[in-house]
Short mmCIF file of C-alpha atoms in Angstrom, two decimals:
data_model
loop_
_atom_site.label_atom_id
_atom_site.label_comp_id
_atom_site.label_asym_id
_atom_site.label_seq_id
_atom_site.Cartn_x
_atom_site.Cartn_y
_atom_site.Cartn_z
CA MET N 30 -2.59 10.01 -24.52
CA THR N 31 -6.37 8.00 -25.44
CA ALA N 32 -6.28 6.26 -28.06
CA PRO N 33 -10.48 6.17 -30.56
CA ARG N 34 -10.70 2.45 -31.00
CA SER N 35 -14.17 0.90 -31.10
CA ARG N 36 -16.71 0.17 -28.29
CA HIS N 37 -16.36 -4.35 -27.40
CA GLU N 38 -18.37 -6.54 -25.25
CA LEU N 39 -18.26 -6.41 -21.87
CA GLN N 40 -18.16 -9.25 -20.36
CA SER N 41 -18.68 -8.52 -16.15
CA GLY N 42 -22.34 -9.63 -15.60
CA ALA N 43 -25.15 -6.13 -15.66
CA LEU N 44 -27.22 -5.28 -12.81
CA GLU N 45 -30.18 -2.76 -13.09
CA ILE N 46 -28.63 -0.16 -10.79
CA PRO N 47 -31.42 3.00 -9.76
CA ASP N 48 -31.39 5.91 -12.25
CA ASP N 49 -30.97 7.84 -9.67
CA ILE N 50 -27.37 9.50 -9.26
CA GLU N 51 -28.05 9.10 -5.24
CA ALA N 52 -30.57 5.73 -4.66
CA ALA N 53 -27.89 4.03 -6.98
CA CYS N 54 -24.75 4.95 -4.37
CA ASP N 55 -26.61 3.56 -2.28
CA TRP N 56 -27.26 0.78 -3.81
CA LEU N 57 -23.82 0.34 -4.24
CA TYR N 58 -22.77 1.13 -0.81
CA ASP N 59 -25.31 -1.13 0.69
CA ARG N 60 -23.15 -3.64 -1.68
CA GLY N 61 -20.26 -2.94 0.21
CA TRP N 62 -19.05 -1.64 -3.50
CA THR N 63 -17.58 1.87 -1.82
CA ASP N 64 -15.22 3.68 -0.06
CA GLY N 65 -17.88 4.95 1.72
CA LEU N 66 -17.70 8.31 -0.19
CA PRO N 67 -20.17 9.08 -3.39
CA ILE N 68 -19.19 7.40 -6.56
CA ILE N 69 -20.63 7.49 -10.27
CA PRO N 70 -22.39 4.82 -11.05
CA PRO N 71 -19.98 2.40 -13.92
CA THR N 72 -23.14 2.31 -16.39
CA PRO N 73 -21.53 0.28 -19.70
CA GLU N 74 -21.57 3.74 -21.48
CA ARG N 75 -19.12 5.09 -19.13
CA VAL N 76 -16.99 1.69 -19.15
CA GLN N 77 -16.43 1.30 -22.67
CA THR N 78 -15.35 5.72 -22.46
CA MET N 79 -12.96 4.77 -20.24
CA LEU N 80 -11.57 1.71 -21.71
CA THR N 81 -10.56 4.83 -24.46
CA GLY N 82 -8.31 5.58 -22.88
CA THR N 83 -5.74 2.40 -23.33
CA THR N 84 -5.20 0.41 -26.10
CA LEU N 85 -5.19 -2.45 -24.21
CA SER N 86 -8.63 -5.24 -24.48
CA PRO N 87 -10.71 -5.18 -21.78
CA ALA N 88 -9.89 -9.10 -21.48
CA THR N 89 -6.35 -8.47 -20.76
CA VAL N 90 -5.77 -9.20 -17.30
CA VAL N 91 -3.64 -7.27 -15.96
CA ALA N 92 -2.44 -9.08 -12.44
CA VAL N 93 -4.37 -11.62 -10.07
CA LEU N 94 -4.36 -10.09 -6.99
CA ASP N 95 -5.04 -11.53 -3.33
CA PRO N 96 -6.50 -12.08 -1.04
CA ARG N 97 -8.89 -12.64 -3.17
CA GLY N 98 -7.26 -14.28 -5.53
CA ALA N 99 -9.34 -12.30 -8.97
CA LYS N 100 -7.93 -11.51 -12.25
CA ALA N 101 -7.76 -7.76 -12.56
CA SER N 102 -8.91 -7.49 -16.42
CA VAL N 103 -8.75 -4.16 -18.21
CA GLU N 104 -12.10 -4.32 -17.19
CA LYS N 105 -12.50 -4.27 -14.15
CA ILE N 106 -10.11 -1.59 -13.25
CA ALA N 107 -12.00 0.75 -16.05
CA ILE N 108 -14.98 0.04 -13.40
CA ASN N 109 -13.49 0.72 -10.81
CA ALA N 110 -11.94 4.13 -12.81
CA VAL N 111 -15.36 5.01 -13.40
CA MET N 112 -16.49 5.01 -9.49
CA ALA N 113 -13.43 6.59 -8.36
CA GLY N 114 -13.83 9.53 -11.06
CA CYS N 115 -11.25 9.27 -13.50
CA LYS N 116 -10.71 10.62 -16.98
CA PRO N 117 -10.09 7.88 -19.36
CA GLU N 118 -6.58 9.59 -19.83
CA TYR N 119 -5.46 7.95 -16.38
CA MET N 120 -6.47 4.65 -17.51
CA PRO N 121 -2.49 3.68 -18.22
CA VAL N 122 -1.31 4.73 -14.59
CA LEU N 123 -3.93 2.61 -12.97
CA VAL N 124 -2.91 -0.65 -15.39
CA ALA N 125 0.76 0.28 -14.36
CA ALA N 126 -0.58 0.75 -10.27
CA VAL N 127 -1.86 -3.09 -10.52
CA ARG N 128 0.98 -4.31 -11.96
CA ALA N 129 3.21 -3.41 -9.29
CA ILE N 130 0.84 -3.86 -6.06
CA ALA N 131 0.43 -8.00 -7.54
CA ASN N 132 4.45 -8.23 -7.73
CA PRO N 133 4.74 -10.07 -5.41
CA THR N 134 7.46 -8.20 -3.29
CA TYR N 135 4.61 -5.84 -2.80
CA ASN N 136 3.43 -7.66 -0.73
CA LEU N 137 -0.89 -6.76 -1.22
CA HIS N 138 -2.05 -9.54 0.59
CA ALA N 139 -0.49 -8.92 3.89
CA VAL N 140 -0.86 -5.13 3.23
CA VAL N 141 -5.03 -5.43 2.27
CA THR N 142 -5.42 -7.40 5.60
CA THR N 143 -3.10 -6.59 8.39
CA THR N 144 -4.13 -5.09 11.65
CA ASN N 145 -1.89 -2.38 11.23
CA SER N 146 -2.54 1.25 9.19
CA VAL N 147 -0.90 0.97 5.59
CA ALA N 148 -2.05 2.72 2.45
CA PRO N 149 -1.24 2.16 -0.97
CA MET N 150 0.90 5.60 -2.15
CA THR N 151 1.32 6.10 -5.77
CA VAL N 152 4.08 7.55 -7.16
CA ILE N 153 3.75 9.05 -10.91
CA ASN N 154 7.02 10.33 -13.13
CA GLY N 155 7.90 11.07 -16.33
CA PRO N 156 5.72 12.97 -19.00
CA ILE N 157 3.05 11.46 -18.04
CA ARG N 158 2.56 13.27 -15.28
CA ASN N 159 1.61 16.60 -17.42
CA GLN N 160 -0.21 14.78 -20.11
CA ILE N 161 -2.97 14.54 -17.34
CA ARG N 162 -1.83 16.91 -15.33
CA VAL N 163 -0.65 15.29 -11.88
CA ASN N 164 -0.23 17.20 -8.93
CA SER N 165 3.14 16.98 -8.15
CA GLY N 166 3.88 21.33 -6.44
CA ARG N 167 1.92 22.87 -3.66
CA ASN N 168 -0.66 20.67 -1.79
CA ALA N 169 0.53 17.70 -3.55
CA LEU N 170 -0.86 15.70 -1.28
CA GLY N 171 -4.06 17.55 -0.39
CA PRO N 172 -7.59 17.56 -2.32
CA GLY N 173 -7.72 19.85 -4.83
CA VAL N 174 -6.74 18.08 -8.01
CA ARG N 175 -8.40 15.47 -10.12
CA ALA N 176 -5.55 13.10 -11.75
CA ASN N 177 -4.42 12.78 -8.05
CA ALA N 178 -7.46 12.34 -6.07
CA ALA N 179 -9.05 10.54 -8.54
CA ILE N 180 -6.24 7.56 -9.26
CA GLY N 181 -4.75 7.05 -5.45
CA ARG N 182 -8.76 6.64 -5.02
CA ALA N 183 -8.91 4.07 -7.80
CA VAL N 184 -6.07 2.28 -6.23
CA LYS N 185 -7.68 1.31 -3.50
CA MET N 186 -10.80 0.65 -4.60
CA ILE N 187 -9.17 -1.70 -7.13
CA MET N 188 -8.01 -3.95 -3.92
CA MET N 189 -10.93 -3.37 -2.86
CA ASN N 190 -13.62 -4.50 -5.06
CA VAL N 191 -10.89 -6.57 -7.53
CA GLY N 192 -8.61 -7.85 -5.07
CA GLY N 193 -10.98 -8.12 -2.00
CA GLY N 194 -9.98 -6.19 1.00
CA VAL N 195 -13.28 -5.56 1.90
CA PRO N 196 -12.91 -3.14 5.19
CA GLN N 197 -13.99 -4.85 8.05
CA GLU N 198 -14.71 -8.43 6.40
CA ILE N 199 -10.73 -8.35 5.32
CA ASP N 200 -8.74 -5.15 5.75
CA LYS N 201 -8.29 -5.92 9.63
CA ALA N 202 -7.08 -2.51 10.47
CA ILE N 203 -6.61 -1.53 14.03
CA LEU N 204 -7.71 1.89 12.80
CA GLY N 205 -7.68 2.75 9.34
CA LEU N 206 -5.53 5.73 7.41
CA PRO N 207 -6.83 9.20 5.77
CA ALA N 208 -4.94 7.53 3.98
CA LYS N 209 -6.31 4.95 2.41
CA TYR N 210 -9.41 6.65 0.30
CA THR N 211 -6.19 8.45 -1.70
CA CYS N 212 -2.92 8.56 -1.91
CA CYS N 213 -1.12 10.01 -5.10
CA LEU N 214 1.85 12.82 -5.94
CA GLY N 215 3.96 13.05 -8.58
CA GLU N 216 7.41 14.32 -8.40
CA ASP N 217 8.06 17.47 -9.18
CA GLU N 218 10.41 16.37 -11.32
CA GLU N 219 11.30 20.20 -13.19
CA GLY N 220 12.23 21.61 -9.68
CA SER N 221 14.48 18.85 -8.64
CA PRO N 222 18.15 18.99 -8.86
CA TRP N 223 18.66 15.25 -8.37
CA ASP N 224 17.61 12.35 -10.74
CA PRO N 225 13.94 11.61 -10.33
CA LEU N 226 12.61 8.10 -8.54
CA HIS N 227 12.36 6.68 -11.57
CA VAL N 228 15.25 7.28 -12.78
CA GLU N 229 17.19 5.45 -9.40
CA ARG N 230 14.62 2.69 -9.90
CA GLY N 231 16.23 1.90 -13.37
CA LEU N 232 14.07 3.18 -16.18
CA GLY N 233 14.34 5.80 -18.28
CA PRO N 234 13.42 10.10 -18.09
CA GLU N 235 11.93 9.73 -21.32
CA ASP N 236 10.22 6.83 -18.88
CA SER N 237 7.09 7.61 -18.02
CA ALA N 238 6.31 5.47 -14.23
CA VAL N 239 4.49 3.84 -11.15
CA THR N 240 6.26 4.13 -7.65
CA VAL N 241 3.31 2.37 -5.58
CA TYR N 242 4.15 2.18 -1.69
CA GLY N 243 2.78 0.52 1.49
CA ILE N 244 2.63 3.80 3.69
CA SER N 245 1.78 3.53 7.26
CA SER N 246 1.27 7.61 8.10
CA ASP N 247 2.68 10.72 7.57
CA ILE N 248 4.54 13.09 9.73
CA ASN N 249 5.72 16.85 8.54
CA VAL N 250 8.26 18.40 9.39
CA CYS N 251 8.37 22.35 10.46
CA ILE N 252 11.09 24.40 10.78
CA LEU N 253 10.90 28.20 11.98
CA ALA N 254 14.30 29.80 11.66
CA LYS N 255 15.84 30.30 7.88
CA PRO N 256 16.42 27.12 5.77
CA GLU N 257 20.07 28.46 5.00
CA GLN N 258 21.34 28.21 9.08
CA ALA N 259 19.43 25.25 10.21
CA LEU N 260 20.06 23.10 7.47
CA LYS N 261 21.92 20.09 10.37
CA VAL N 262 18.90 21.13 12.95
CA GLN N 263 16.38 20.33 9.97
CA LEU N 264 17.40 16.64 8.20
CA ASP N 265 18.13 15.87 11.97
CA ARG N 266 14.62 16.60 12.52
CA VAL N 267 13.87 14.56 9.74
CA ALA N 268 16.13 11.57 11.41
CA ASN N 269 13.72 12.28 14.36
CA ALA N 270 10.54 11.73 12.24
CA LEU N 271 12.30 8.06 10.65
CA GLY N 272 13.60 6.74 14.07
CA LEU N 273 9.88 7.18 16.22
CA ILE N 274 9.97 5.09 18.47
CA GLY N 275 7.03 2.98 18.07
CA SER N 276 6.54 3.96 14.59
CA ASN N 277 6.65 0.89 12.30
CA ASN N 278 9.93 1.44 10.83
CA TRP N 279 10.79 -0.63 13.79
CA LEU N 280 9.51 -3.47 13.33
CA ALA N 281 10.97 -5.72 10.41
CA GLY N 282 14.40 -3.61 8.66
CA GLN N 283 12.40 -3.62 5.92
CA GLY N 284 10.14 -1.53 3.89
CA ASP N 285 10.59 1.74 2.60
CA ILE N 286 10.51 5.46 4.01
CA VAL N 287 9.87 8.03 1.89
CA LEU N 288 10.91 11.68 2.45
CA ILE N 289 9.65 14.47 0.57
CA ILE N 290 11.28 17.07 0.39
CA PRO N 291 10.26 20.57 -1.98
CA ARG N 292 11.87 21.86 -4.16
CA GLY N 293 12.97 24.65 -1.87
CA TRP N 294 15.31 22.85 0.38
CA ALA N 295 15.72 20.30 -2.94
CA ARG N 296 18.11 23.26 -4.05
CA ILE N 297 18.84 24.19 -1.21
CA LEU N 298 20.39 21.08 0.23
CA ASN N 299 21.99 20.48 -3.48
CA ASP N 300 23.41 23.82 -2.79
CA ALA N 301 25.13 22.59 0.36
CA GLY N 302 26.43 19.47 -1.33
CA TYR N 303 24.00 16.81 -0.99
CA ARG N 304 22.75 14.39 -3.18
CA LYS N 305 19.52 12.03 -2.43
CA ASP N 306 22.24 9.06 -1.74
CA ASP N 307 23.67 12.01 0.37
CA ILE N 308 21.00 12.76 2.13
CA LYS N 309 19.86 8.70 2.50
CA GLN N 310 22.81 8.27 4.13
CA HIS N 311 22.99 11.55 6.88
CA LEU N 312 18.91 9.90 7.86
CA TRP N 313 19.98 6.09 8.52
CA GLU N 314 22.38 6.86 9.73
CA HIS N 315 21.00 10.00 12.47
CA SER N 316 18.07 8.01 12.73
CA SER N 317 19.89 4.69 14.19
CA ILE N 318 20.25 4.47 17.55
CA PRO N 319 22.02 1.87 20.66
CA GLU N 320 20.98 -1.37 20.83
CA GLU N 321 20.69 -0.36 23.81
CA ASP N 322 18.13 2.04 24.37
CA TYR N 323 15.70 -0.63 21.76
CA PRO N 324 15.19 -3.25 24.54
CA PRO N 325 13.27 -6.02 23.81
CA ALA N 326 10.08 -4.32 26.15
CA VAL N 327 9.53 -2.13 22.71
CA ARG N 328 10.25 -4.66 19.92
CA VAL N 329 7.45 -6.55 17.86
CA PRO N 330 7.85 -10.23 18.66
CA LEU N 331 7.37 -10.62 15.24
CA LYS N 332 11.23 -10.73 13.90
CA LYS N 333 14.47 -10.65 15.45
CA PRO N 334 16.01 -7.47 14.54
CA GLU N 335 19.71 -9.58 14.67
CA GLU N 336 17.93 -12.06 11.70
CA GLN N 337 16.80 -9.23 9.61
CA GLY N 338 20.51 -7.05 9.24
CA PHE N 339 19.54 -4.21 10.85
CA VAL N 340 21.05 -3.68 13.49
CA ARG N 341 24.72 -2.92 13.21
CA ASN N 342 28.47 -2.67 15.57
CA GLY N 343 26.14 -2.14 17.98
CA ARG N 344 23.60 0.31 16.71
CA VAL N 345 20.35 -0.26 15.22
CA TYR N 346 19.21 1.14 12.25
CA THR N 347 15.53 1.46 10.82
CA THR N 348 16.17 -0.32 7.53
CA ASN N 349 18.70 -2.51 6.14
CA SER N 350 20.17 -0.03 4.01
CA PRO N 351 19.94 3.21 3.27
CA SER N 352 18.50 2.92 -0.27
CA LYS N 353 15.59 1.46 1.74
CA ILE N 354 14.96 5.55 1.71
CA SER N 355 13.53 7.12 -1.25
CA VAL N 356 13.73 10.89 -1.56
CA ILE N 357 11.14 12.21 -3.92
CA VAL N 358 10.98 16.18 -4.07
CA ALA N 359 7.34 17.45 -4.13
CA GLY N 360 5.34 20.40 -2.60
CA ALA N 361 5.24 24.38 -3.49
CA PRO N 362 8.48 26.51 -3.00
CA GLU N 363 9.15 27.23 0.07
CA PRO N 364 11.62 25.62 2.04
CA TYR N 365 9.31 26.06 4.61
CA HIS N 366 8.04 21.78 5.47
CA MET N 367 9.52 18.22 4.68
CA MET N 368 7.25 15.19 5.27
CA VAL N 369 8.34 11.72 6.12
CA MET N 370 5.49 9.16 4.56
CA ASN N 371 6.62 5.97 7.55
CA THR N 372 6.72 2.71 5.94
CA TYR N 373 4.50 -0.20 6.71
CA ALA N 374 7.58 -2.13 6.89
CA GLU N 375 6.79 -6.00 6.11
CA ASN N 376 6.52 -5.12 2.08
CA ASP N 377 8.28 -3.06 -0.42
CA CYS N 378 7.61 -0.31 -3.28
CA VAL N 379 7.15 -2.02 -6.87
CA THR N 380 7.38 0.91 -9.76
CA GLU N 381 6.49 0.11 -12.90
CA LYS N 382 6.83 1.32 -16.36
CA ILE N 383 3.59 3.45 -17.91
CA THR N 384 3.48 1.52 -21.06
CA ASN N 385 -0.90 1.17 -22.11
CA MET L 24 0.51 -25.21 -2.92
CA LYS L 25 -1.32 -28.74 -2.63
CA ARG L 26 1.09 -30.49 -0.99
CA GLU L 27 -1.34 -33.94 -0.33
CA ARG L 28 -1.13 -33.45 3.29
CA PRO L 29 -3.88 -33.43 5.79
CA ALA L 30 -4.23 -29.82 7.21
CA VAL L 31 -6.29 -27.67 9.52
CA LEU L 32 -6.12 -24.00 10.03
CA VAL L 33 -6.45 -22.47 13.57
CA VAL L 34 -8.16 -19.11 12.96
CA THR L 35 -9.57 -16.26 15.11
CA GLU L 36 -12.51 -15.42 15.12
CA ARG L 37 -11.69 -12.67 13.58
CA PHE L 38 -10.36 -13.66 11.48
CA VAL L 39 -12.78 -16.25 9.60
CA GLY L 40 -13.76 -14.15 6.58
CA LEU L 41 -9.96 -13.39 5.92
CA ALA L 42 -9.27 -17.20 6.02
CA LYS L 43 -12.03 -18.43 4.13
CA THR L 44 -11.55 -16.29 1.58
CA VAL L 45 -7.78 -17.00 1.08
CA ALA L 46 -8.79 -20.37 0.95
CA LYS L 47 -11.16 -20.13 -1.08
CA ALA L 48 -8.70 -18.14 -3.15
CA ARG L 49 -6.38 -20.77 -3.07
CA GLY L 50 -7.95 -23.87 -4.64
CA LEU L 51 -9.17 -25.42 -1.06
CA PRO L 52 -13.16 -24.01 0.02
CA ASP L 53 -13.42 -26.86 1.99
CA LEU L 54 -9.96 -26.30 4.33
CA PRO L 55 -11.36 -27.32 8.20
CA MET L 56 -10.99 -24.86 10.67
CA VAL L 57 -11.12 -24.19 14.34
CA VAL L 58 -11.62 -20.75 15.31
CA LEU L 59 -9.69 -19.25 18.39
CA PRO L 60 -11.91 -16.98 20.64
CA ALA L 61 -10.17 -12.68 20.61
CA GLY L 62 -8.48 -11.30 22.67
CA MET L 63 -7.01 -14.26 24.07
CA GLU L 64 -3.62 -12.20 24.69
CA GLN L 65 -5.87 -10.55 28.26
CA MET L 66 -6.53 -14.21 29.21
CA THR L 67 -5.34 -16.36 32.03
CA ARG L 68 -2.78 -18.81 31.93
CA ALA L 69 -5.69 -21.09 32.74
CA GLU L 70 -7.07 -20.04 30.74
CA LEU L 71 -5.36 -20.37 27.22
CA GLU L 72 -4.59 -24.02 28.68
CA GLU L 73 -8.32 -24.51 27.94
CA VAL L 74 -8.23 -23.23 24.41
CA ALA L 75 -4.79 -25.23 23.54
CA ARG L 76 -7.08 -28.69 25.37
CA LYS L 77 -10.05 -26.97 22.71
CA THR L 78 -8.31 -26.79 19.65
CA LEU L 79 -6.14 -29.75 20.10
CA ASP L 80 -9.06 -32.09 20.21
CA GLU L 81 -11.19 -30.20 17.29
CA ALA L 82 -7.41 -30.26 15.51
CA GLY L 83 -7.21 -34.66 15.82
CA LYS L 84 -10.65 -35.49 15.39
CA VAL L 85 -10.09 -32.88 11.46
CA PHE L 86 -7.14 -35.65 11.61
CA THR L 87 -8.78 -37.79 12.21
CA ARG L 88 -12.27 -37.90 9.94
CA PRO L 89 -12.24 -39.14 6.87
CA PRO L 90 -11.33 -36.49 3.95
CA SER L 91 -14.21 -34.64 1.61
CA PRO L 92 -14.90 -35.69 -2.08
CA SER L 93 -12.74 -32.00 -2.75
CA GLY L 94 -9.59 -33.64 -1.66
CA SER L 95 -10.05 -32.55 2.32
CA ALA L 96 -11.61 -32.84 5.71
CA ARG L 97 -14.77 -30.58 6.17
CA THR L 98 -15.05 -27.40 8.00
CA PRO L 99 -15.90 -28.36 11.74
#
């Protein structure tokens, strides 16, 4: 993915940073330009090297990012990529991710500034996953793989350093979320019996893509029985996780809830006749509750459910439609766990093709 | 979007930094603000009414003040 290219004149102002790595980290930390963890100082040489990962000119403005309304140029993306520990070949993913979070549908201003605990979750699909070694297997959401760790971190750092989502001052989350440090995984397309996410969302299987969500929590759903004997039990447990009263899923009937299924479970479900759409429909129906169980006292007064269209025939649903539940295959082969990523509810996921 | 109408931003004190950032990003760095105290959820009705009175009073002053050279009234 790395294209040889000539060196470019950088537009960003030059700053004198201490040579010592610890002093440099402290210097940048003191100015509020890190996520709290040590970073790689973005020297001009390192930024130039990062820019070799894209065919775009450093001055190209990829998007304007809220709330600051700042221009996210390729150069600014590269600076944050250096700081987050990225390799140059991750640049096309970051460029696409920045396009995605700037899409009005993503509602970046709200994602960054809300008192809710919301993190961007980046899902990578297509051939680039293997080219840059994105983990879609065991511990796909855990530590240990550079692409996942650094890309997720860079996306959040771009939101902070370019978009202006500075914690405390602008990012008003009451508690925050560990996923705000990093949250990125690939879909296990090789282990999935179904169409991958980006194909479901209109791209070709040969395309590479990022899909960015706004997630508010993760719930691991564990089963200790033999999966073949407990299919309905497991799906009902997943439905319970989706339907947890108090979660943001109930705020507005909006947003995208994500269910992550390991390949072992995907195979069992597929053998039992379930496709992604069947799973979405099942969960949508079984996570709904009677309207009398969702009294006004537990509703958030920002939106009325009847205005949002997620109250139908006396039942309340977590989303307007089953299509607002995403199903992704990822994780280790063993069919022991699934994971539900609850939505922020005030934004929708966005998919962008990775091009340059 | 500028509509050439007088406006005042009412914002709680903990969101002043965010409000200033957004106003500047939208090309309105001088957008006048009336700042509300935080924690109004726990105020009594009498306390809330007092806040409302002060807010209306301050907002009224903003609306009746001559506009700043940039086209909007100054922040109180």
